[in-house]
Structures are given as C-alpha cells and as structure tokens.
Amino acid sequence: MLSLIHLISIIIIVADLMLGIGILWNNYNKKANRLVFGIAVSSALWIFTNLMVDISKTDLMALRWSQLTILGPIFMPFFFLYLSYVFPYKEKIKKIKLFLIFSPVLIFLPFLFTRYNIERVRIIPGEIPEVVPGFLYSLFFIYFIIYSFYTIYRFFKKSKKCSHIEKLQISYIAGATIISFLIGSFTNAFLLLMGISRASSFGPLVTIIWISGLTVAILKHHLFNIKIIVAEVLVAVIGIILFIQIFITDKTSIRFFNTIIFLLFCIFGYLLIRSVLREIKLKEELEAANKELKRLDEAKTEFLSIASHQLRTPLTAIKGYIGMIEEGIYGEIPEKVKEILNKVNDSNERLIRLVNSLLDISRLELGRMEFEFEKVDIEEMLENIVDEFHIAARKKGLKLVFEHPKEKLPEITIDALKMRQVFLNLVDNAIKYTYEGEIIVKAELKDHGNERIRVSVSDTGMGIARNEIDQIFKIYRRGTGVRLFPEGSGVGLYVAKKIVEAHNGKIWVKSQGKGRGSTFYVELPLKAKKPNHL
Ligand code: ADP
C-alpha cells in the first residue's frame, strides 16, 4: 500500500516533469527554458530516488538508492547559476568559466556509489531508513548553499539594469527560491534537529514551489501561459490520483470502472488544455490586431487633423471672395448670377461645417479639444439661432418657433461657442429631416435637487426608428431613412454628445418611430465642472 507521502511524492514528480516539459515546449531554443527543464528533471529525480529509498526492502538496495539521491541535486546549483547568466538577458560567459562552474558536478559524480557519499543505510520497519552520510555529503550541502546564494546575489545585481517586467521576473525567481529554501531548511534541518525526522521526506517536495516560481518567472511576459500551466498541473494531479485509484482496489469491477473514469478524464483533460491553448492563441492574436488598429486609428486621426486644417484655409478664402462679389466690389452682377452665387455659398458653408466637424473629431480623439467657460444668457443664444434658421425653414415651408420660458432663465456657465454649435446642429437637423409641420425650440429650468436647464428641439419630421435611437450619437452613424440627404456625415450628434458631456450634461432623443417626429433634449447644470480640454 502507498502511504500519503508516497502519493504526494508521485504527484509532485509528475507535476515537476509537466512544468519542465511545459517550459521546454514553450520555447525549446531558449537556454533559460532548457535550464529550468533541467532543474525540474533533477528535482523529479531527487524525489524519485528518495521515494525508492523509503520503499527499499533491503539495506543494500536502500544504500544504492540513497547514494543516487544526490545525482539530481548536484546538477541543480549548476543549472541555477547558469540561469543567472542567460536570464532575463544573456551575458557573455567564457567556456572556461562555464567549465569551472560545472566542475563540482564532475568531482561528485565519480564518488556517487562510494561510502564517501553515503556510508551506510539501515532499514527500520515503520520509520524512515537511518542514513549515515559520508563527508562528501556535507561538502555537497556547502556547494548547494554557496551556489544558491551566489545566484540570488547575481540576479539581484542584474536586476538593477533590468526593465520593470524583468525585475518582476527576477523577484519571482528570488521569492520562490527563498520560500522553498526556508521551508526546506525548516523540515530538513530545524525539525530534524528537534528530533522529528519524518518531516525530512517533505524537503524534496518543496522543489515544486521553486520550479513553479522559475516557470512563472520565465513565462511572466505572457501571463496567459500561466493559465495553461495551472490547467496542465491540475489535470495532471487529478489524472494521477485517478490512475492510482485503479490499483488501490482489489475488485475487478471497481478497477474496470476506475479505468474508464481515468480514460474519460484523460480525454477531457486533453480537450480542456487544447481549448485553453486555443483561447490563449486567439487572445494573443486579438491583442496584436488591437495594437495595430490603435496605431492605424491614431495615424488616421492625425491625418484628419492635418487634412482639415489644409482644407479650411481655401474654404475660408472662397467664402471671402463670394462675399466680396455679392457686395459688388468687383462690379455690378446680374440677378441670375447672384442666385448661382448664393448656391455656391450654401455649398461652401456646408463644406466649412463638415471640415469643422472633422476637426472637432480629430481634436476629440487626440484629446486636444479646449474649453472656455463663461456666463451665458442661454435664452438669447437660442433666440439668435432660431433667427438664423428662419430663412432656411421658410424655404422648406416649415414653421420654426422659439417658445420662451415662463420665467426668465438664470445665467449658465458654459463654453458659448461650443454649445452654440450643438444647438445649431440640432436645429439644422430638425429642418433637414422634416418635410412639413413645425419645429419648436424650448428652454426651461428643471430642478432635481440641483438646478439644470433643459433645452428641447422637437420636429414633426421623419422620426427615428427605435433600434436606431442609441446608434445615432455614435461617430459616422446615420439613420436608415436619410439616404435622401447625402450631404450629412453622421458626425454632428457625436460631437454634440461629447461637448454636452464635457459640460456634465446629458443629451438624448425621444421619437415615436419612423415618420412621427422626434425631440432632442439637452440638459445642462447651471455650473458645469470645468474640464480644460477633452
Ligand atoms: P448627419 O445629420 O450629418 O447625418 P448627425 O450626427 O447630426 O449627422 O445625425 C446622425 C443621424 O441621426 C442622422 O443621419 C439621422 O439619421 C438622425 N437624425 C438626427 N436628427 C434627426 C431628426 N431631427 N429627425 C430624424 N432623424 C434625425
């Protein structure tokens, strides 16, 4: 029968090996990965030989296994020290130096099966075997401790020249080494001195903490990989327990049942790990694509900004020349040409508005939109806007009215130019998207604990479908019914929303549906918390 400690030993051997294989799998070509694989195999060997000593039937057999116990550990300090030369970044190391570092292994190896290593072992039934070590064994401990401390010291020294993430990796290595060293010396030195010898079997098991730490450290730059390691280790541990269960029972039927469960688990475990791997790959690909998209987006915004600036100058010049021609500075012009000129002017104005919106977007996206807050009489502002649009409304046969509030509204602190742009856009849209009927602009004081001014622009126009209500405030989004209005660009409401939100306000729309008109609302606090830019 296997005892608990044997069972744990087997589990940890497998877990050690899995971690080792996992890290080798991750990148076979990297020296650091190969070294951690070496450490994992060495410690698995250490636990295995210890286990064999424990279950040996004769003194001689126990002696041979016991002499083999240091085979794994003599490589560990060498691998660990070598790791500090290649991780997190590679340092040059001369062949001769490497050979010197390796030399203790060569010194110990020939004495493996001699009494200088382990002198004698005596099996005591029910207890762990009594081991009498030779002088080389103590020498081995000195080698082990010196190498480990020197390696940690090297890592710390190296970390001064490391990036943030590399420092984190080193702290994982140091942390895991120190923790396993402390636990190991507690079970194998302190408790042993106190006379509790049984605990010493736990010593080698601590290596799992060490190897996990090293693995995590090396894979740290890809946090996702830790997830796969955890999944692998878990699957392995459960798998081993299920595997052992097959042999624990004597009954054939239960054994058969356990075998089926074990096989099923293996299949599911494999599928689970494969799916986690796939998810990781997908996430990594997504991340890379996302980064590229962000870069492209920034480039686009930058381009937009430059292009709009370049466009604005000639457009403003055209506007100036049209004005001068209309005023008759270049001589009298016939009525017919005046009419055409008016149309040219309208188109030019539309272009200017579009370029301004594009500039706003690039400013918003680059975080360069600046605000200048001042006290404003909002009633006066709305009245002016309504006046400005009178002609346009009349041309379409629409009634455009501003309903004054019953009581005079208090002054409000806003960026006058930007909020004007918001209201202009709302009224412009209302006229644009209404064929007949009226447009009513209203302003009123609302008091929900803190005073706010609510402006509404309602029309009897084409309305907005329910499923489009949230969409129209997004950039470049236009409703499905606006194909007849090719001059729109779908940026006005997006910019308006950003401006209103920068004032700590809210903008929203209500519509009964297609063809049933719509009402846009803007609610602003009397004193907006001032952002300097957005
Ligand atoms: P644009 O008007 O240039 O398309 P906006 O951002 O100002 O861009 O508006 C986005 C969309 O919202 C419009 O394309 C239209 O579908 C819808 N919309 C805006 N105002 C109204 C309105 N008063 N009535 C109906 N639909 C509207």
PDB file of C-alpha atoms and ligand atoms in Angstrom, residues 354 425-434 457-459 461-465 468 471-483 485-496 509 511 514 517-520, ligand 1:
ATOM      1  CA  LEU A 354     -18.096  69.487 -42.399  1.00  0.00           C
ATOM      2  CA  ASN A 425     -26.682  71.220 -35.224  1.00  0.00           C
ATOM      3  CA  LEU A 426     -29.944  70.156 -33.548  1.00  0.00           C
ATOM      4  CA  VAL A 427     -31.997  72.846 -35.283  1.00  0.00           C
ATOM      5  CA  ASP A 428     -30.226  72.264 -38.591  1.00  0.00           C
ATOM      6  CA  ASN A 429     -31.022  68.534 -38.349  1.00  0.00           C
ATOM      7  CA  ALA A 430     -34.641  69.236 -37.426  1.00  0.00           C
ATOM      8  CA  ILE A 431     -35.065  71.352 -40.553  1.00  0.00           C
ATOM      9  CA  LYS A 432     -33.116  68.916 -42.700  1.00  0.00           C
ATOM     10  CA  TYR A 433     -35.125  65.858 -41.663  1.00  0.00           C
ATOM     11  CA  THR A 434     -38.610  67.448 -41.663  1.00  0.00           C
ATOM     12  CA  VAL A 457     -35.802  70.782 -30.151  1.00  0.00           C
ATOM     13  CA  SER A 458     -38.863  68.946 -31.444  1.00  0.00           C
ATOM     14  CA  ASP A 459     -39.939  68.427 -35.002  1.00  0.00           C
ATOM     15  CA  GLY A 461     -40.236  65.128 -39.320  1.00  0.00           C
ATOM     16  CA  MET A 462     -39.162  61.673 -40.347  1.00  0.00           C
ATOM     17  CA  GLY A 463     -38.603  60.426 -36.816  1.00  0.00           C
ATOM     18  CA  ILE A 464     -36.144  57.763 -35.700  1.00  0.00           C
ATOM     19  CA  ALA A 465     -36.671  54.006 -35.525  1.00  0.00           C
ATOM     20  CA  GLU A 468     -31.526  53.464 -34.114  1.00  0.00           C
ATOM     21  CA  GLN A 471     -26.865  54.483 -32.622  1.00  0.00           C
ATOM     22  CA  ILE A 472     -27.213  57.985 -33.984  1.00  0.00           C
ATOM     23  CA  PHE A 473     -24.937  59.501 -31.313  1.00  0.00           C
ATOM     24  CA  LYS A 474     -22.090  57.291 -32.462  1.00  0.00           C
ATOM     25  CA  ILE A 475     -19.486  58.526 -34.866  1.00  0.00           C
ATOM     26  CA  TYR A 476     -20.267  58.271 -38.609  1.00  0.00           C
ATOM     27  CA  ARG A 477     -23.634  56.696 -37.797  1.00  0.00           C
ATOM     28  CA  ARG A 478     -26.648  57.800 -39.769  1.00  0.00           C
ATOM     29  CA  GLY A 479     -30.203  56.573 -39.640  1.00  0.00           C
ATOM     30  CA  THR A 480     -31.503  54.277 -42.363  1.00  0.00           C
ATOM     31  CA  GLY A 481     -34.035  56.826 -43.605  1.00  0.00           C
ATOM     32  CA  VAL A 482     -31.521  59.505 -44.536  1.00  0.00           C
ATOM     33  CA  ARG A 483     -30.341  58.242 -47.895  1.00  0.00           C
ATOM     34  CA  PHE A 485     -29.901  63.532 -47.626  1.00  0.00           C
ATOM     35  CA  PRO A 486     -26.443  62.756 -48.945  1.00  0.00           C
ATOM     36  CA  GLU A 487     -24.984  65.942 -47.513  1.00  0.00           C
ATOM     37  CA  GLY A 488     -24.946  64.567 -43.928  1.00  0.00           C
ATOM     38  CA  SER A 489     -21.862  62.942 -42.489  1.00  0.00           C
ATOM     39  CA  GLY A 490     -23.047  61.393 -39.223  1.00  0.00           C
ATOM     40  CA  VAL A 491     -20.591  63.312 -37.054  1.00  0.00           C
ATOM     41  CA  GLY A 492     -22.755  66.182 -35.746  1.00  0.00           C
ATOM     42  CA  LEU A 493     -24.503  64.316 -32.942  1.00  0.00           C
ATOM     43  CA  TYR A 494     -21.317  62.503 -31.938  1.00  0.00           C
ATOM     44  CA  VAL A 495     -19.503  65.786 -31.431  1.00  0.00           C
ATOM     45  CA  ALA A 496     -22.585  67.279 -29.737  1.00  0.00           C
ATOM     46  CA  VAL A 509     -33.677  61.823 -28.104  1.00  0.00           C
ATOM     47  CA  SER A 511     -39.193  59.560 -31.042  1.00  0.00           C
ATOM     48  CA  LYS A 514     -40.450  56.432 -38.239  1.00  0.00           C
ATOM     49  CA  GLY A 517     -41.250  63.313 -35.477  1.00  0.00           C
ATOM     50  CA  SER A 518     -38.528  63.461 -32.855  1.00  0.00           C
ATOM     51  CA  THR A 519     -37.490  65.562 -29.891  1.00  0.00           C
ATOM     52  CA  PHE A 520     -33.871  66.090 -28.909  1.00  0.00           C
TER      53      PHE A 520
HETATM   54  P1  ADP B   1     -25.933  63.900 -40.123  1.00  0.00           P
HETATM   55  O1  ADP B   1     -27.164  64.696 -39.891  1.00  0.00           O
HETATM   56  O2  ADP B   1     -24.836  64.652 -40.767  1.00  0.00           O
HETATM   57  O3  ADP B   1     -26.191  62.602 -40.778  1.00  0.00           O
HETATM   58  P2  ADP B   1     -25.817  63.754 -37.237  1.00  0.00           P
HETATM   59  O4  ADP B   1     -24.793  63.175 -36.350  1.00  0.00           O
HETATM   60  O5  ADP B   1     -26.193  65.160 -36.998  1.00  0.00           O
HETATM   61  O6  ADP B   1     -25.304  63.517 -38.708  1.00  0.00           O
HETATM   62  O7  ADP B   1     -27.091  62.844 -37.131  1.00  0.00           O
HETATM   63  C1  ADP B   1     -26.963  61.440 -37.162  1.00  0.00           C
HETATM   64  C2  ADP B   1     -28.246  60.793 -37.654  1.00  0.00           C
HETATM   65  O8  ADP B   1     -29.302  60.986 -36.705  1.00  0.00           O
HETATM   66  C3  ADP B   1     -28.776  61.330 -38.943  1.00  0.00           C
HETATM   67  O9  ADP B   1     -28.139  60.781 -40.057  1.00  0.00           O
HETATM   68  C4  ADP B   1     -30.247  60.959 -38.854  1.00  0.00           C
HETATM   69  O10 ADP B   1     -30.422  59.619 -39.225  1.00  0.00           O
HETATM   70  C5  ADP B   1     -30.542  61.058 -37.361  1.00  0.00           C
HETATM   71  N1  ADP B   1     -31.184  62.328 -37.016  1.00  0.00           N
HETATM   72  C6  ADP B   1     -30.616  63.413 -36.472  1.00  0.00           C
HETATM   73  N2  ADP B   1     -31.519  64.391 -36.239  1.00  0.00           N
HETATM   74  C7  ADP B   1     -32.700  63.920 -36.666  1.00  0.00           C
HETATM   75  C8  ADP B   1     -34.046  64.440 -36.697  1.00  0.00           C
HETATM   76  N3  ADP B   1     -34.332  65.667 -36.248  1.00  0.00           N
HETATM   77  N4  ADP B   1     -35.013  63.632 -37.187  1.00  0.00           N
HETATM   78  C9  ADP B   1     -34.737  62.401 -37.629  1.00  0.00           C
HETATM   79  N5  ADP B   1     -33.520  61.855 -37.634  1.00  0.00           N
HETATM   80  C10 ADP B   1     -32.509  62.594 -37.153  1.00  0.00           C
END
